[in-house]
Short mmCIF file of C-alpha atoms and ligand atoms in Angstrom, two decimals:
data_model
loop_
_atom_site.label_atom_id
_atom_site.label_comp_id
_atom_site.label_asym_id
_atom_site.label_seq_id
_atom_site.Cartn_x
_atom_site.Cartn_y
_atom_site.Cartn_z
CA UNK A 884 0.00 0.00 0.00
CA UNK A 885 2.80 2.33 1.21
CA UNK A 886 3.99 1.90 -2.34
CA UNK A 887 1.46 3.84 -3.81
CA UNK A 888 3.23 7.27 -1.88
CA UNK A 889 5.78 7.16 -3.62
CA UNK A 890 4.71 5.69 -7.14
CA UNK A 891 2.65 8.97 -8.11
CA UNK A 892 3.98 11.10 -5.49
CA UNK A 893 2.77 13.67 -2.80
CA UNK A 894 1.78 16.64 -4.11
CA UNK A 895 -0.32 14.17 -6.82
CA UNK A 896 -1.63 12.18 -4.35
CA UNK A 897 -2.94 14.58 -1.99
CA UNK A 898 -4.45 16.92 -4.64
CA UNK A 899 -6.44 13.48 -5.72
CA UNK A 900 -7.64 12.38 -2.69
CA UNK A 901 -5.68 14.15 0.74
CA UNK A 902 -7.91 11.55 2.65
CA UNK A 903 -6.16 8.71 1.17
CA UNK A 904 -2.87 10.59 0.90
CA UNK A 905 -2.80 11.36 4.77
CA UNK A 906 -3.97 7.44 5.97
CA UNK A 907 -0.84 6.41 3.80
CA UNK A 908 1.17 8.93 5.40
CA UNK A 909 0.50 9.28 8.63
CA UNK A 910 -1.23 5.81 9.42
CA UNK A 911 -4.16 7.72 10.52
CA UNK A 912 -7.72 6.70 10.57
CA UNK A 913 -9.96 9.67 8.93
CA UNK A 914 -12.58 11.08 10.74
CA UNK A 915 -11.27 9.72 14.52
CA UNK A 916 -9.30 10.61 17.57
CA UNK A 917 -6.59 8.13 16.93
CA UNK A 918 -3.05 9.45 16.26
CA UNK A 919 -1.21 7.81 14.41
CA UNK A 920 2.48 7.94 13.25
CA UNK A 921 3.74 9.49 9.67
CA UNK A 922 5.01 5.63 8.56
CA UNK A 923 7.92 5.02 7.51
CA UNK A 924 8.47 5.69 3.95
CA UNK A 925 6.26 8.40 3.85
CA UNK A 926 8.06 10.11 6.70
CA UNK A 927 11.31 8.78 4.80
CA UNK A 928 10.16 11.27 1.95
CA UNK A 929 8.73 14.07 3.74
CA UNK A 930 12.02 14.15 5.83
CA UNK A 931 14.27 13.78 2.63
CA UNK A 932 12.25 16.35 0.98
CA UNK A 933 12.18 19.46 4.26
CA UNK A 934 16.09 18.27 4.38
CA UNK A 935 15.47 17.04 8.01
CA UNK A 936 13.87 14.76 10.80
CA UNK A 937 10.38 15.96 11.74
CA UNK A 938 10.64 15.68 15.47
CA UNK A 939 6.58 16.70 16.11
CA UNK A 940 5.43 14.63 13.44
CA UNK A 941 3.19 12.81 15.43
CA UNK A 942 1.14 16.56 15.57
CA UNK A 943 0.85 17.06 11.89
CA UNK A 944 -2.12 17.93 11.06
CA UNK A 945 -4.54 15.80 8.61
CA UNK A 946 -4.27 16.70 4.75
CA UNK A 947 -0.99 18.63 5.27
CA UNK A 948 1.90 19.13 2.92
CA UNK A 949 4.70 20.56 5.01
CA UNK A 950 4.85 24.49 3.60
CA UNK A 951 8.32 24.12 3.01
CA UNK A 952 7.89 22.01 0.00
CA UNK A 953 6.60 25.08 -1.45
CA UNK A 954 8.60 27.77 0.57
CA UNK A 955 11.81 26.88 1.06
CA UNK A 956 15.17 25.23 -0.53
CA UNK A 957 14.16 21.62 -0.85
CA UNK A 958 16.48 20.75 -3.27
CA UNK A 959 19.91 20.45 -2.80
CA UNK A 960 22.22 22.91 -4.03
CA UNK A 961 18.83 25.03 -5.47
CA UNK A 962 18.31 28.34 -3.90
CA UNK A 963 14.73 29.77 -3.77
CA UNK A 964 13.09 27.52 -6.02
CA UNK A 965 8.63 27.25 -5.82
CA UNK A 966 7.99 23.15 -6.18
CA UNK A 967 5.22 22.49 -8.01
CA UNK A 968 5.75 18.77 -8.04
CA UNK A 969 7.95 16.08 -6.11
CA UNK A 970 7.42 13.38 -8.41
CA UNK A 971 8.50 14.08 -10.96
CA UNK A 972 10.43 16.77 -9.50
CA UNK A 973 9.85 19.86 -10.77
CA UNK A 974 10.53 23.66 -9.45
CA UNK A 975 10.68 27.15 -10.90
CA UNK A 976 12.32 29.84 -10.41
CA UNK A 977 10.60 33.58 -9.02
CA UNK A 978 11.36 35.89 -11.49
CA UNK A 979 13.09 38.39 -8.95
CA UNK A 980 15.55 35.81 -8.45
CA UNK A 981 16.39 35.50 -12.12
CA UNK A 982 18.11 39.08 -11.60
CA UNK A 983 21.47 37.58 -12.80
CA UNK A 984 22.74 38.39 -16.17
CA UNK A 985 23.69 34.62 -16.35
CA UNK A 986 21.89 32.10 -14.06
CA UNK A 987 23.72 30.69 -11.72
CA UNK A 988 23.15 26.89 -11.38
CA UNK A 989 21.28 26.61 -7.79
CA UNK A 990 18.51 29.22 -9.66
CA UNK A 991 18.29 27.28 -12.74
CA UNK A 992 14.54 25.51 -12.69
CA UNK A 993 14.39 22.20 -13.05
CA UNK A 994 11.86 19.99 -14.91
CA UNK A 995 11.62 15.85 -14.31
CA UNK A 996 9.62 13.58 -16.29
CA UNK A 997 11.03 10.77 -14.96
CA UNK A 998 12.85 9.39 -12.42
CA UNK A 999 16.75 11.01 -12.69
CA UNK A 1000 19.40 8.22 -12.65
CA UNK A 1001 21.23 7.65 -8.92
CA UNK A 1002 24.36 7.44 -10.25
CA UNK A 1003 25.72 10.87 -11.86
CA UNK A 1004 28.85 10.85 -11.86
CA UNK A 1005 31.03 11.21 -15.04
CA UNK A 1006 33.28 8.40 -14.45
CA UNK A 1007 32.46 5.52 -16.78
CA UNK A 1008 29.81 7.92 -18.76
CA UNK A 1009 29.49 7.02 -22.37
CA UNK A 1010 27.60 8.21 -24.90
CA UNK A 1011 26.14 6.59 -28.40
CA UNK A 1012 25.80 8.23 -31.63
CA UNK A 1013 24.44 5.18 -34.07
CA UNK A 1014 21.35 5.37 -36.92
CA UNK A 1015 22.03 7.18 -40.01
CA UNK A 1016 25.89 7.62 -39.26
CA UNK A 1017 28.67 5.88 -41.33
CA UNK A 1018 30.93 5.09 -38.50
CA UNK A 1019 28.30 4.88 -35.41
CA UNK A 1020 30.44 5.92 -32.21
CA UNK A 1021 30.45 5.21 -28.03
CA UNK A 1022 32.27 8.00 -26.32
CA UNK A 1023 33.58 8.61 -22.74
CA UNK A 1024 33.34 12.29 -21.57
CA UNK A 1025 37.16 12.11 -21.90
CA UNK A 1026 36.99 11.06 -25.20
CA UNK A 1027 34.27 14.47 -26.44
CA UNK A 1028 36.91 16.33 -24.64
CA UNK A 1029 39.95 15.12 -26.45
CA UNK A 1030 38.72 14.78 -30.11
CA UNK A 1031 36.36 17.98 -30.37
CA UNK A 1032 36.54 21.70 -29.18
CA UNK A 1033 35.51 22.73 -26.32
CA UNK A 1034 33.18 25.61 -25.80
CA UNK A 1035 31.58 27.58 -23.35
CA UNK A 1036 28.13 29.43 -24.16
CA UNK A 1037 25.05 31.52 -22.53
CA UNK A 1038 22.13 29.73 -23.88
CA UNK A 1039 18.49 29.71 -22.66
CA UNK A 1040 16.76 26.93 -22.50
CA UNK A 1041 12.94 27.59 -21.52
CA UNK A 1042 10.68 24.62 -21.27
CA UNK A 1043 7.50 25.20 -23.68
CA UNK A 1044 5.05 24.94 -20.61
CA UNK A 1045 6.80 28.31 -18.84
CA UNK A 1046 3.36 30.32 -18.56
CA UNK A 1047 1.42 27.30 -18.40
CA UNK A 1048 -0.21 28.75 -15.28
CA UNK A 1049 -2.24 31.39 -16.40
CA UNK A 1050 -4.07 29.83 -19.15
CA UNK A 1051 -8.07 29.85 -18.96
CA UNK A 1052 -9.53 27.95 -19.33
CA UNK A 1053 -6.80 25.47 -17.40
CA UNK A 1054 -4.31 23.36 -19.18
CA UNK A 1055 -3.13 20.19 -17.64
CA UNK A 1056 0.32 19.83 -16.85
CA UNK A 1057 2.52 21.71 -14.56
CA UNK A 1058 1.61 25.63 -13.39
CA UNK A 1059 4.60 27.13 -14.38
CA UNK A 1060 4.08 30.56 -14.19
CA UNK A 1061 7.43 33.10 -15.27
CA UNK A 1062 10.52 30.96 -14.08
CA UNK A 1063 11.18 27.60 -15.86
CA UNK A 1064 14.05 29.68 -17.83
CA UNK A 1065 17.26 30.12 -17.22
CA UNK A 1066 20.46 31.54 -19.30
CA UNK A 1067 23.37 29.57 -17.91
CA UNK A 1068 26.72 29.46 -19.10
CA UNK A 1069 27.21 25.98 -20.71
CA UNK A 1070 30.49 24.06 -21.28
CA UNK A 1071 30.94 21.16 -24.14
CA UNK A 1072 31.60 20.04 -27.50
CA UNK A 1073 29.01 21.16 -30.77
CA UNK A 1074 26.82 18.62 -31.59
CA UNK A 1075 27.04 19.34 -34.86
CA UNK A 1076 31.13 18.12 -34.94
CA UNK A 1077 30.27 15.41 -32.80
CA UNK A 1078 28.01 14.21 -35.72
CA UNK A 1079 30.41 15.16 -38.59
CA UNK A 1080 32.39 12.94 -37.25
CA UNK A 1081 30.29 10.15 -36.91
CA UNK A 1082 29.30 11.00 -40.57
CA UNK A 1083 25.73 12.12 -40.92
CA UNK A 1084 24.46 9.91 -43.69
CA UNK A 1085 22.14 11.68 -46.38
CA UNK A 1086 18.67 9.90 -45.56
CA UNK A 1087 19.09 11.53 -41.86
CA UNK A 1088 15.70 13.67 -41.39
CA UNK A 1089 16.32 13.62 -37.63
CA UNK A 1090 17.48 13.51 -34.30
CA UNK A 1091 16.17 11.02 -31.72
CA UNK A 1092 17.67 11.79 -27.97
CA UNK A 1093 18.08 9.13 -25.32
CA UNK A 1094 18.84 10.08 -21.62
CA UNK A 1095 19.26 7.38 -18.57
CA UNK A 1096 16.10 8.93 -16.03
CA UNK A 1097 13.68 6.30 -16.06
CA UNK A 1098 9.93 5.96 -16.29
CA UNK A 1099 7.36 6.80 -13.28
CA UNK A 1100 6.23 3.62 -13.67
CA UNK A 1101 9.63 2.05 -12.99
CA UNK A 1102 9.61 -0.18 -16.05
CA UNK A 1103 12.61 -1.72 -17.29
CA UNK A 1104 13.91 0.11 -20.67
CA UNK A 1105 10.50 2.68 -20.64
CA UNK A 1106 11.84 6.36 -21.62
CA UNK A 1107 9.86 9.04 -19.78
CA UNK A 1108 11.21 11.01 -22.88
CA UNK A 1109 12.35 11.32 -25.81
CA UNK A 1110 12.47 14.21 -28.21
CA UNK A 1111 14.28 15.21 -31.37
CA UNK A 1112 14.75 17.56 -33.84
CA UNK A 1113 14.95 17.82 -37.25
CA UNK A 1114 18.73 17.50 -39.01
CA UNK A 1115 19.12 21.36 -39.63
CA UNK A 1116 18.76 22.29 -36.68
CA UNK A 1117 20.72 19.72 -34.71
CA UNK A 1118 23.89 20.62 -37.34
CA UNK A 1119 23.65 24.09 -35.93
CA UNK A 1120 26.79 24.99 -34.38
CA UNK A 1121 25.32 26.48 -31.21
CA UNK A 1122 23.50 23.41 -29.85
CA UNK A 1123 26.14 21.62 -27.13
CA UNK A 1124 26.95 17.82 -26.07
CA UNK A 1125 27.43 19.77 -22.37
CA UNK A 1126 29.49 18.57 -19.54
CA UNK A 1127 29.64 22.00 -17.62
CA UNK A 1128 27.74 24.34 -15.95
CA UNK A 1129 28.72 27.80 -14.81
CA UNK A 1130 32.07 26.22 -14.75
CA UNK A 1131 31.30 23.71 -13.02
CA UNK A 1132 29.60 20.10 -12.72
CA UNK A 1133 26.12 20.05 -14.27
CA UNK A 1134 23.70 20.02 -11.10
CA UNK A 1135 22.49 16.39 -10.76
CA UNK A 1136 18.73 17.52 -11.48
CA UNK A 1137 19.73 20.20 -14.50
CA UNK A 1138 21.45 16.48 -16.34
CA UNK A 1139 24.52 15.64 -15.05
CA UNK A 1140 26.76 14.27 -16.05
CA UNK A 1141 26.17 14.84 -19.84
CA UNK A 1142 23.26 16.68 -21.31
CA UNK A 1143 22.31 18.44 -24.40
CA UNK A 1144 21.52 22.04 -25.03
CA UNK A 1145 19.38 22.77 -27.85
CA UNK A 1146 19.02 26.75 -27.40
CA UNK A 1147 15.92 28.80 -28.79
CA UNK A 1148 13.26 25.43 -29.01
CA UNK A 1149 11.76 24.12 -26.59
CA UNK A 1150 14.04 22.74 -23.19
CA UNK A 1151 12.08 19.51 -24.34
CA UNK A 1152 14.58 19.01 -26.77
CA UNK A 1153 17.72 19.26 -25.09
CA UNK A 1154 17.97 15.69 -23.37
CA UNK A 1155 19.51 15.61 -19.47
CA UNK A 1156 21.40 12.56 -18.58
CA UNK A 1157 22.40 12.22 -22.68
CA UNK A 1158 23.43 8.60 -23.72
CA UNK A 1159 22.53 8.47 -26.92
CA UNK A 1160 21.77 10.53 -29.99
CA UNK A 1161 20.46 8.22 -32.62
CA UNK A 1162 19.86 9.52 -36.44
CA UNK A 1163 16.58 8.64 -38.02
CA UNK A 1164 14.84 8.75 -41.30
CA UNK A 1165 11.84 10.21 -40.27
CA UNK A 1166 9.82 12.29 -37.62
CA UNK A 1167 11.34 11.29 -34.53
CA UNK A 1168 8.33 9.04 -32.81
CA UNK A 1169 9.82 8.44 -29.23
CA UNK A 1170 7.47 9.33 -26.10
CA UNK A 1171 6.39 13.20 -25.89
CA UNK A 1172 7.25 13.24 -29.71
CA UNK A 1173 3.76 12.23 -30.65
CA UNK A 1174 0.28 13.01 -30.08
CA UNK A 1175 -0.03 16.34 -28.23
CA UNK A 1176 3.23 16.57 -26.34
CA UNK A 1177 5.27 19.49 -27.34
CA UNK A 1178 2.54 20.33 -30.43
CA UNK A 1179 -0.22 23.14 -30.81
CA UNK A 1180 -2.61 23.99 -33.19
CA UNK A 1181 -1.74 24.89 -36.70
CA UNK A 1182 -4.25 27.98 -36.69
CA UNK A 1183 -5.15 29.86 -33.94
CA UNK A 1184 -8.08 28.77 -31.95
CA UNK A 1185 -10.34 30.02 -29.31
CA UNK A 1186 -10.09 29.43 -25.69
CA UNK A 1187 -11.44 25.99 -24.61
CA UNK A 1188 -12.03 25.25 -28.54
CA UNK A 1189 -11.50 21.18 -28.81
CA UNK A 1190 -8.87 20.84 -31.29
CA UNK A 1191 -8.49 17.35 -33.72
CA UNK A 1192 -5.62 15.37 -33.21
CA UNK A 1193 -4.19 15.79 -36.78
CA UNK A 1194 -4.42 19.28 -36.20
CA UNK A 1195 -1.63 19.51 -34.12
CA UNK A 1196 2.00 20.35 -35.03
CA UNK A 1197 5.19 20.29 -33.61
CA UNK A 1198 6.85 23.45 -32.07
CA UNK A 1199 9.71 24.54 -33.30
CA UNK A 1200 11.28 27.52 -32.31
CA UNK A 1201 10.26 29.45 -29.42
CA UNK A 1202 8.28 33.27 -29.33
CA UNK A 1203 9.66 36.37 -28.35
CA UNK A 1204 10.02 37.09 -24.91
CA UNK A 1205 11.07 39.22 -21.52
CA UNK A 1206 10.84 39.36 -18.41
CA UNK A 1207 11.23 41.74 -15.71
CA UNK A 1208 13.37 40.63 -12.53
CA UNK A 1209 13.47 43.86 -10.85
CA UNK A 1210 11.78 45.02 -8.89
CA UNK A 1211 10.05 42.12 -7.38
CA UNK A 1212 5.98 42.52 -7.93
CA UNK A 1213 4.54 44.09 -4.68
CA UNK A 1214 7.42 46.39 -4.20
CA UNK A 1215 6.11 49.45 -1.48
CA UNK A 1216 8.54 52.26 -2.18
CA UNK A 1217 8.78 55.65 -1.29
CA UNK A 1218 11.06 56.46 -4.44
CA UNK A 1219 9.57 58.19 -7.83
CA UNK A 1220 12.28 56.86 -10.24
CA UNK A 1221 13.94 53.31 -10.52
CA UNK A 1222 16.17 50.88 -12.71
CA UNK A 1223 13.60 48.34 -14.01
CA UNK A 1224 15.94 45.18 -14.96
CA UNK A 1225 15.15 42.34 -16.76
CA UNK A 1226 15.93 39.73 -20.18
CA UNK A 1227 14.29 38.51 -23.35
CA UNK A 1228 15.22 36.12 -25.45
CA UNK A 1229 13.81 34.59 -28.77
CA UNK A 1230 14.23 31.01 -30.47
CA UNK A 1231 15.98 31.33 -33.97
CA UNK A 1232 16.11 34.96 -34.36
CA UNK A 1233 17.49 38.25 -32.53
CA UNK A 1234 16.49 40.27 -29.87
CA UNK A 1235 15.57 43.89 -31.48
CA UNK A 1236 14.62 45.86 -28.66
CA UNK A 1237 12.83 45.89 -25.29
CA UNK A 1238 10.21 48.16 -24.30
CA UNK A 1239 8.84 49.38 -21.03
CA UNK A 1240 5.39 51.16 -19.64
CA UNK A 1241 4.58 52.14 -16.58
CA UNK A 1242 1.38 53.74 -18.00
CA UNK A 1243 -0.49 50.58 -18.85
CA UNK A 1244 1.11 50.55 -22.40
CA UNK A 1245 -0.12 54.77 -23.38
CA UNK A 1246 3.42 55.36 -23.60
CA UNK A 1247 7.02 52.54 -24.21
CA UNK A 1248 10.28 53.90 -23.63
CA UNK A 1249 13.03 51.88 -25.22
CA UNK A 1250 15.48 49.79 -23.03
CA UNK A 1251 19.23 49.63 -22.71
CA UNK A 1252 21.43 46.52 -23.66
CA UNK A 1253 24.78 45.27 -24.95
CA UNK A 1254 24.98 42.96 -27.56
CA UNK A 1255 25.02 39.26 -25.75
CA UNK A 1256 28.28 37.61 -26.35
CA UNK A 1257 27.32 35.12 -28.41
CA UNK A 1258 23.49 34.13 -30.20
CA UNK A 1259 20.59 31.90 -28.10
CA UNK A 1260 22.03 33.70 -24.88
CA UNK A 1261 19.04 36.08 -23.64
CA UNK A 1262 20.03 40.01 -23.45
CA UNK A 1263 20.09 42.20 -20.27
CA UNK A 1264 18.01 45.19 -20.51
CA UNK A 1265 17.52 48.22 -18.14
CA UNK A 1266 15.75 51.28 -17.92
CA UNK A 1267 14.92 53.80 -15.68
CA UNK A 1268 11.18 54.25 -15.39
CA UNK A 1269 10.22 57.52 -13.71
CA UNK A 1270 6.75 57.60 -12.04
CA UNK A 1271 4.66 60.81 -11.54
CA UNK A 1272 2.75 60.73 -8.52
CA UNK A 1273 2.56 58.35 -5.60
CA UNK A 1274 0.22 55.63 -6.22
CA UNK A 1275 -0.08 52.28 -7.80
CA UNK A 1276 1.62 51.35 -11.30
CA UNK A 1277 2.35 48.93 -13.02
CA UNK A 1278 5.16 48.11 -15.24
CA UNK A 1279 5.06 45.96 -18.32
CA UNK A 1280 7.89 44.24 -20.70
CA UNK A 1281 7.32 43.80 -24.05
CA UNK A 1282 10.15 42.60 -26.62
CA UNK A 1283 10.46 42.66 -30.64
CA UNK A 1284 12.46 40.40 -32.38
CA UNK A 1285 14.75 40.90 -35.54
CA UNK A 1286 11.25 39.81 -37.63
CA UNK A 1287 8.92 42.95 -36.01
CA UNK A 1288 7.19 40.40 -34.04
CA UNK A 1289 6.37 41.66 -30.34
CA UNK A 1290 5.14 40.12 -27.30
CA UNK A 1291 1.33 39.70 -27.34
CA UNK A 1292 -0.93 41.29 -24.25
CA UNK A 1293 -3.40 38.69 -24.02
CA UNK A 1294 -2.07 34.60 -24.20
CA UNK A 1295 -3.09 33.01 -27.37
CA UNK A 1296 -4.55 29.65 -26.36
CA UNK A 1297 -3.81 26.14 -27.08
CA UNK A 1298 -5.13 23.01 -25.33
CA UNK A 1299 -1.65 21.74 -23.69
CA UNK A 1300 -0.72 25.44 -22.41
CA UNK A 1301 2.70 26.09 -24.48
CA UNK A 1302 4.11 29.16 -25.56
CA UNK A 1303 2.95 31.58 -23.39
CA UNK A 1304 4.63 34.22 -24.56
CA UNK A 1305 2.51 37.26 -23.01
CA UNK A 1306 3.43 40.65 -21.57
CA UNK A 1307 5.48 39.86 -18.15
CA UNK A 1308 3.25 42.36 -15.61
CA UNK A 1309 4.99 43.75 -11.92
CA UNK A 1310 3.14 46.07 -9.25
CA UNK A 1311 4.77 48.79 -7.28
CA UNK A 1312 3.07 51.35 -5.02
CA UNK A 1313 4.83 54.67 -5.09
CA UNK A 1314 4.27 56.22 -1.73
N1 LIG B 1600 16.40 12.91 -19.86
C1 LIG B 1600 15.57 13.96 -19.72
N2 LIG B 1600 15.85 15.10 -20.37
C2 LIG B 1600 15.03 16.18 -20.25
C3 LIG B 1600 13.84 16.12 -19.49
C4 LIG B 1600 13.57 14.89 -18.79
O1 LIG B 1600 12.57 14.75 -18.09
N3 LIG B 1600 14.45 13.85 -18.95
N4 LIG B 1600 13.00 17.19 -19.43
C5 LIG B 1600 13.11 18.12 -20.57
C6 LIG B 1600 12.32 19.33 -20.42
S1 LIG B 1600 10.65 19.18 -20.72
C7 LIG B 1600 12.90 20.55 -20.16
S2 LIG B 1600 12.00 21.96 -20.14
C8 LIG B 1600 14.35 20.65 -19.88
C9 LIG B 1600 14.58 21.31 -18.53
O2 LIG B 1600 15.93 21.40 -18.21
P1 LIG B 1600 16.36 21.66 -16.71
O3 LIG B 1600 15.62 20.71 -15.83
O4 LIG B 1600 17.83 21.50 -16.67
O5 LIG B 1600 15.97 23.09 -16.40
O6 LIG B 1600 14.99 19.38 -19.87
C10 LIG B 1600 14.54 18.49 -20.86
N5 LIG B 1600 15.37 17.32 -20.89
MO1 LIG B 1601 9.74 21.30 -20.77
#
């Protein structure tokens, strides 16, 4: 029985039914007096998840998720991070704590399908490259390090749910609202020399990507996912084979020891844990390929509208835009003028320019930002934003890329909740 705990996981289980959720838990019999005792692997989790022993436990209340699975650091070496699920893990990042022109790696979000593999370590890491290759290759870490460059690069990776939250009506699926991006600086060889060297054979149409995580359900050999992309883009030169992070390790949940980073689509395709990259002569068709995973509507459609399966198509590159990481939303301040700080990004194309309003959109002044130092990396923008009278403003984002597109006001709705690419909002009260 315990078993069930852990197979779909708390924050699942006690959203379905807390009743069931807190017997399992806590041993306790619904509706009477008796106490019991948070049993032991449920108390195992709890305790692994709030980082310690729960000395009171016995005085936890019924239907009860500790708030510091939401609150506070609950994953190690993550700083700040909101959980919205334990199993599979996954946790944004508040947007006020994406203030860093590159991410560092405890504030980069992190989003599970599966299970993450125990063992992380680099040492005996190999990776595959086999399909449509003319001399299919198994590589150590060593070995990418040896026989290719190596090179570092800022590069976003934003999973195509970030926004996810504020769609109406709903979409299943995890509530991200702002923070499942992050820009960090990634370390590795190109994909595309890794395949040139492997020899890319000319039926190739695409990229299939294997990683080691394994399946909720715990059976042997299931993928919780596997994406790809088509042959173009994988050749480009800015996609990495990465075995760094900010100069460091990969963080264990972010894919160590070997991961891919497949800048400007969706994080989807850039496959934690890598050991394999496998090239195929068609439509990649491995799980959250097909169906509606990763696909919207090929026209727009109206909120709620049910939408035919073979109306769906793949995304490919992701929309234009910002956000604002200072000030937090809710700031109280006495001042009349600030620095508003923040980033945009775009999939295959440039940043143009940023604009800000503190006048709900009557009036845009243009932002300030340096060239990044290399493409897919989002920009920094500032501006100071001056405001009139004390009183309650808000301040909006909204960023143009190099094709005059802009970021919309209002989301534009599809059934799974991707792309939410809408105006990033904050409050402040002057006064
Ligand atoms: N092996 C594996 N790779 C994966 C995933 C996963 O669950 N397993 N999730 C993908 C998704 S949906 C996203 S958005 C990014 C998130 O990367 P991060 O967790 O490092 O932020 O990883 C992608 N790569
Ligand atoms: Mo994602």
């Amino acid at each position: 029985m315990l078993k069930k705990t852990t197979d779909i996981g708390l924050f699942e289980l006690y959203r379905k039914n807390p009743e069931t959720a807190d017997r399992l838990l806590f041993g306790r019999e619904t509706n009477s007096d008796r106490r019991g005792f948070l049993k032991g692997a449920g108390l195992a989790t709890m305790s692994a998840m709030v980082g310690a022993t729960i000395p009171f436990h016995r005085n936890m209340p019924e239907n009860f998720i500790p708030v510091a699975f939401a609150a506070e650091d609950v994953i190690t070496g993550k700083d700040g991070l909101t959980v919205l699920n334990d199993r599979p893990l996954n946790a944004e990042t508040p947007p006020h704590l994406l203030d860093d022109a590159i991410t560092p790696t405890a504030r980069h979000f992190v989003r599970n399908n599966g299970i993450p593999p125990e063992d992380t370590g680099a040492k005996g890491w190999q990776l595959t490259i086999d399909g449509l290759v003319d001399t299919p290759m198994t590589l150590s870490i060593d070995d990418l390090k040896e026989k290719f460059d190596v090179v570092t690069k800022a590069l976003v990776i934003e999973c195509g749910g970030n926004g996810r939250g504020f769609f109406n009506p709903p979409a299943r699926g995890n509530q991200w609202t702002y923070g499942a991006v992050g820009c960090s600086e990634w370390t590795g060889v190109r994909l595309a020399d890794v395949l040139k060297a492997a020899g890319v054979k000319k039926e190739a149409v695409y990229t299939a990507h294997v990683g080691a995580d394994a399946h909720l359900s715990g059976t042997e050999g299931k993928l919780p996912i596997s994406r790809g992309v088509p042959i173009d883009k994988a050749m480009d030169e800015h996609n990495l084979i990465a075995f760094a992070q900010n100069g460091a390790d990969i963080h264990p949940m972010n894919g160590a020891p070997l991961r891919l980073v497949i800048p400007g689509w969706p994080g989807s395709c850039s496959q934690k844990w890598l050991t394999r990259v496998w090239l195929r002569n068609k439509v990649h068709d491995g799980p959250k390929m097909t169906g509606t995973s990763y696909r919207v509507p090929n026209r727009p459609v109206a909120p709620g509208e049910k939408v035919a399966k073979e109306d769906f198509v793949i995304i490919h590159e992701m929309p234009i835009k910002s956000l604002i990481t200072h000030p937090a939303t809710g700031l109280k301040t006495p001042d009349k003028g600030m620095e508003v700080r923040g980033h945009a990004w775009v999939g295959d194309r440039k940043v143009e320019s940023v604009h800000i309003s503190v006048d709900f959109g009557a009036t845009w002044i243009e932002a300030k930002f340096d060239k990044p130092d290399n493409d897919y990396a989002w920009v920094n923008w500032r501006a100071e934003v001056n405001f009139p009278q004390n009183g309650y403003y808000e301040i909006w984002a909204r960023a143009t890329d190099s094709e005059g597109m802009s970021q919309p006001h209002a989301i534009s709705w599809n059934p799974k909740g991707y792309l939410n690419n809408s105006m990033h909002r904050v409050a402040v009260t002057v006064g």
